[in-house]
Coordinates of C-alpha atoms in Angstrom, one line a residue:
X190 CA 78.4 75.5 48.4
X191 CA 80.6 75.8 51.4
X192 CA 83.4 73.6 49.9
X193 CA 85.0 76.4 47.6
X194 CA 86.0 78.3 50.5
X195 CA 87.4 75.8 52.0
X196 CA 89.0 74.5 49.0
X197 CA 90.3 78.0 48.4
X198 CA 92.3 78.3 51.8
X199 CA 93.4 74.7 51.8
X200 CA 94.5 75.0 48.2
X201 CA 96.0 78.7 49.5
X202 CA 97.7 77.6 52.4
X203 CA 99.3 74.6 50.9
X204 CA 100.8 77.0 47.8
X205 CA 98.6 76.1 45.7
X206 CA 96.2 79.4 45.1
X207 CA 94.1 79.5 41.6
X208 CA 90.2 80.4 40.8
X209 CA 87.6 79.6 43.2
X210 CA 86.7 75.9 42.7
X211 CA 83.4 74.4 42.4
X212 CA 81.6 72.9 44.9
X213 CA 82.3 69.0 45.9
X214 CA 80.0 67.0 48.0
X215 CA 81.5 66.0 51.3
X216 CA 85.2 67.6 50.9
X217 CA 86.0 67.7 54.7
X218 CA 85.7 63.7 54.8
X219 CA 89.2 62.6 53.1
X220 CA 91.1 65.8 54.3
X221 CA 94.1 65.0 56.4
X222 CA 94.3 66.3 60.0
X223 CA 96.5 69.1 59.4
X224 CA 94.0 70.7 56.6
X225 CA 91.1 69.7 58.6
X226 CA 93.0 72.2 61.6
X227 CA 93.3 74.7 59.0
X228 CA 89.9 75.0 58.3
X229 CA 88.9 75.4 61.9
X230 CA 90.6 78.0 62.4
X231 CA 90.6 79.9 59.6
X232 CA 87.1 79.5 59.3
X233 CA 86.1 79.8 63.2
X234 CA 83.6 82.7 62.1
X235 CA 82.0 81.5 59.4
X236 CA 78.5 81.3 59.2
X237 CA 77.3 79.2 56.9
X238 CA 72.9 77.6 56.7
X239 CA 69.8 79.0 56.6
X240 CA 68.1 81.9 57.1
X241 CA 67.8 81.3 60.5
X242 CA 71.1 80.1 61.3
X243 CA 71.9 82.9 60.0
X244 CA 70.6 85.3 61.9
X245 CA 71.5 83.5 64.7
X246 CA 75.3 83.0 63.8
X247 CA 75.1 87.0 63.5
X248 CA 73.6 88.1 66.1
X249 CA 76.1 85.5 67.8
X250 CA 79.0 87.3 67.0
X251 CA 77.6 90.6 67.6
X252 CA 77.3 90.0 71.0
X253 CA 80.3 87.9 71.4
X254 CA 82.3 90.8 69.6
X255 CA 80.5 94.0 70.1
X256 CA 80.7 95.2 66.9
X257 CA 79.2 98.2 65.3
X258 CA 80.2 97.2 61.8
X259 CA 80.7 94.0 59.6
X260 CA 82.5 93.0 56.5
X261 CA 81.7 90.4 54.9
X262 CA 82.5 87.8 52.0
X263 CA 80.7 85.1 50.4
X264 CA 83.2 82.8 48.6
X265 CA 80.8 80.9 46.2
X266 CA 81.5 79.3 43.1
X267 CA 77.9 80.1 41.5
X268 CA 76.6 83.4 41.0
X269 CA 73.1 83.4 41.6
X270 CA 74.0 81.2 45.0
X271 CA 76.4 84.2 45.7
X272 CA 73.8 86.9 45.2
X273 CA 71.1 85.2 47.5
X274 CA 73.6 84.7 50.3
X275 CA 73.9 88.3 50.0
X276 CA 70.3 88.7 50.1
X277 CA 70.2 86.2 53.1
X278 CA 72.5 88.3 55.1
X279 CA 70.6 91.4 54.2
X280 CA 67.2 89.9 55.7
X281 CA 69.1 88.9 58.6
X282 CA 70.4 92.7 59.4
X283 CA 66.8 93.7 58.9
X284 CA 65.9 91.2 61.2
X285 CA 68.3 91.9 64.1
X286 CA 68.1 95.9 63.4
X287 CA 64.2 96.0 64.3
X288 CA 64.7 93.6 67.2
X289 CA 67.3 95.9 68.5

């Protein structure tokens, strides 16, 4: 599911913007060194797995960041996968709210 995003800013940064693509299986593997650069950093904060990984990627950068407040974006190419990233993420804040 990942792979749109990263399609999106490779496709973005090379001039090359359009829709959100669909997801392809292994899209980092034949990327040249200068997109595979892109994506590192312009995805350094992504967190991306499951439920755990996700609470543990936030509460990660919580800590790392001290923020109060997130925004966040779930660039995903189905809807339904969208929606339950959202609802991930949700669970997660529940989870590192009453451990606070």
């Amino acid at each position: 599911l990942f792979s749109s995003q990263q399609q999106a800013f490779v496709n973005l940064r090379t001039g090359r913007a359009g829709p959100l693509p669909p997801p392809v299986q292994d899209y980092e593997q034949d990327l040249d060194p200068a997109a595979k650069a892109t994506l590192s950093q312009a995805l350094s904060q992504a967190v991306v797995g499951s439920p755990e990984t996700v609470v543990q990627g936030v509460d990660a950068f919580l800590r790392r960041t001290g923020a109060d407040e997130l925004m966040v974006t779930a660039q995903i190419f189905d809807h339904a996968a969208r929606v339950r990233s959202y609802e991930i993420l949700t669970n997660a804040n529940r989870k590192l709210s009453q451990a606070a």
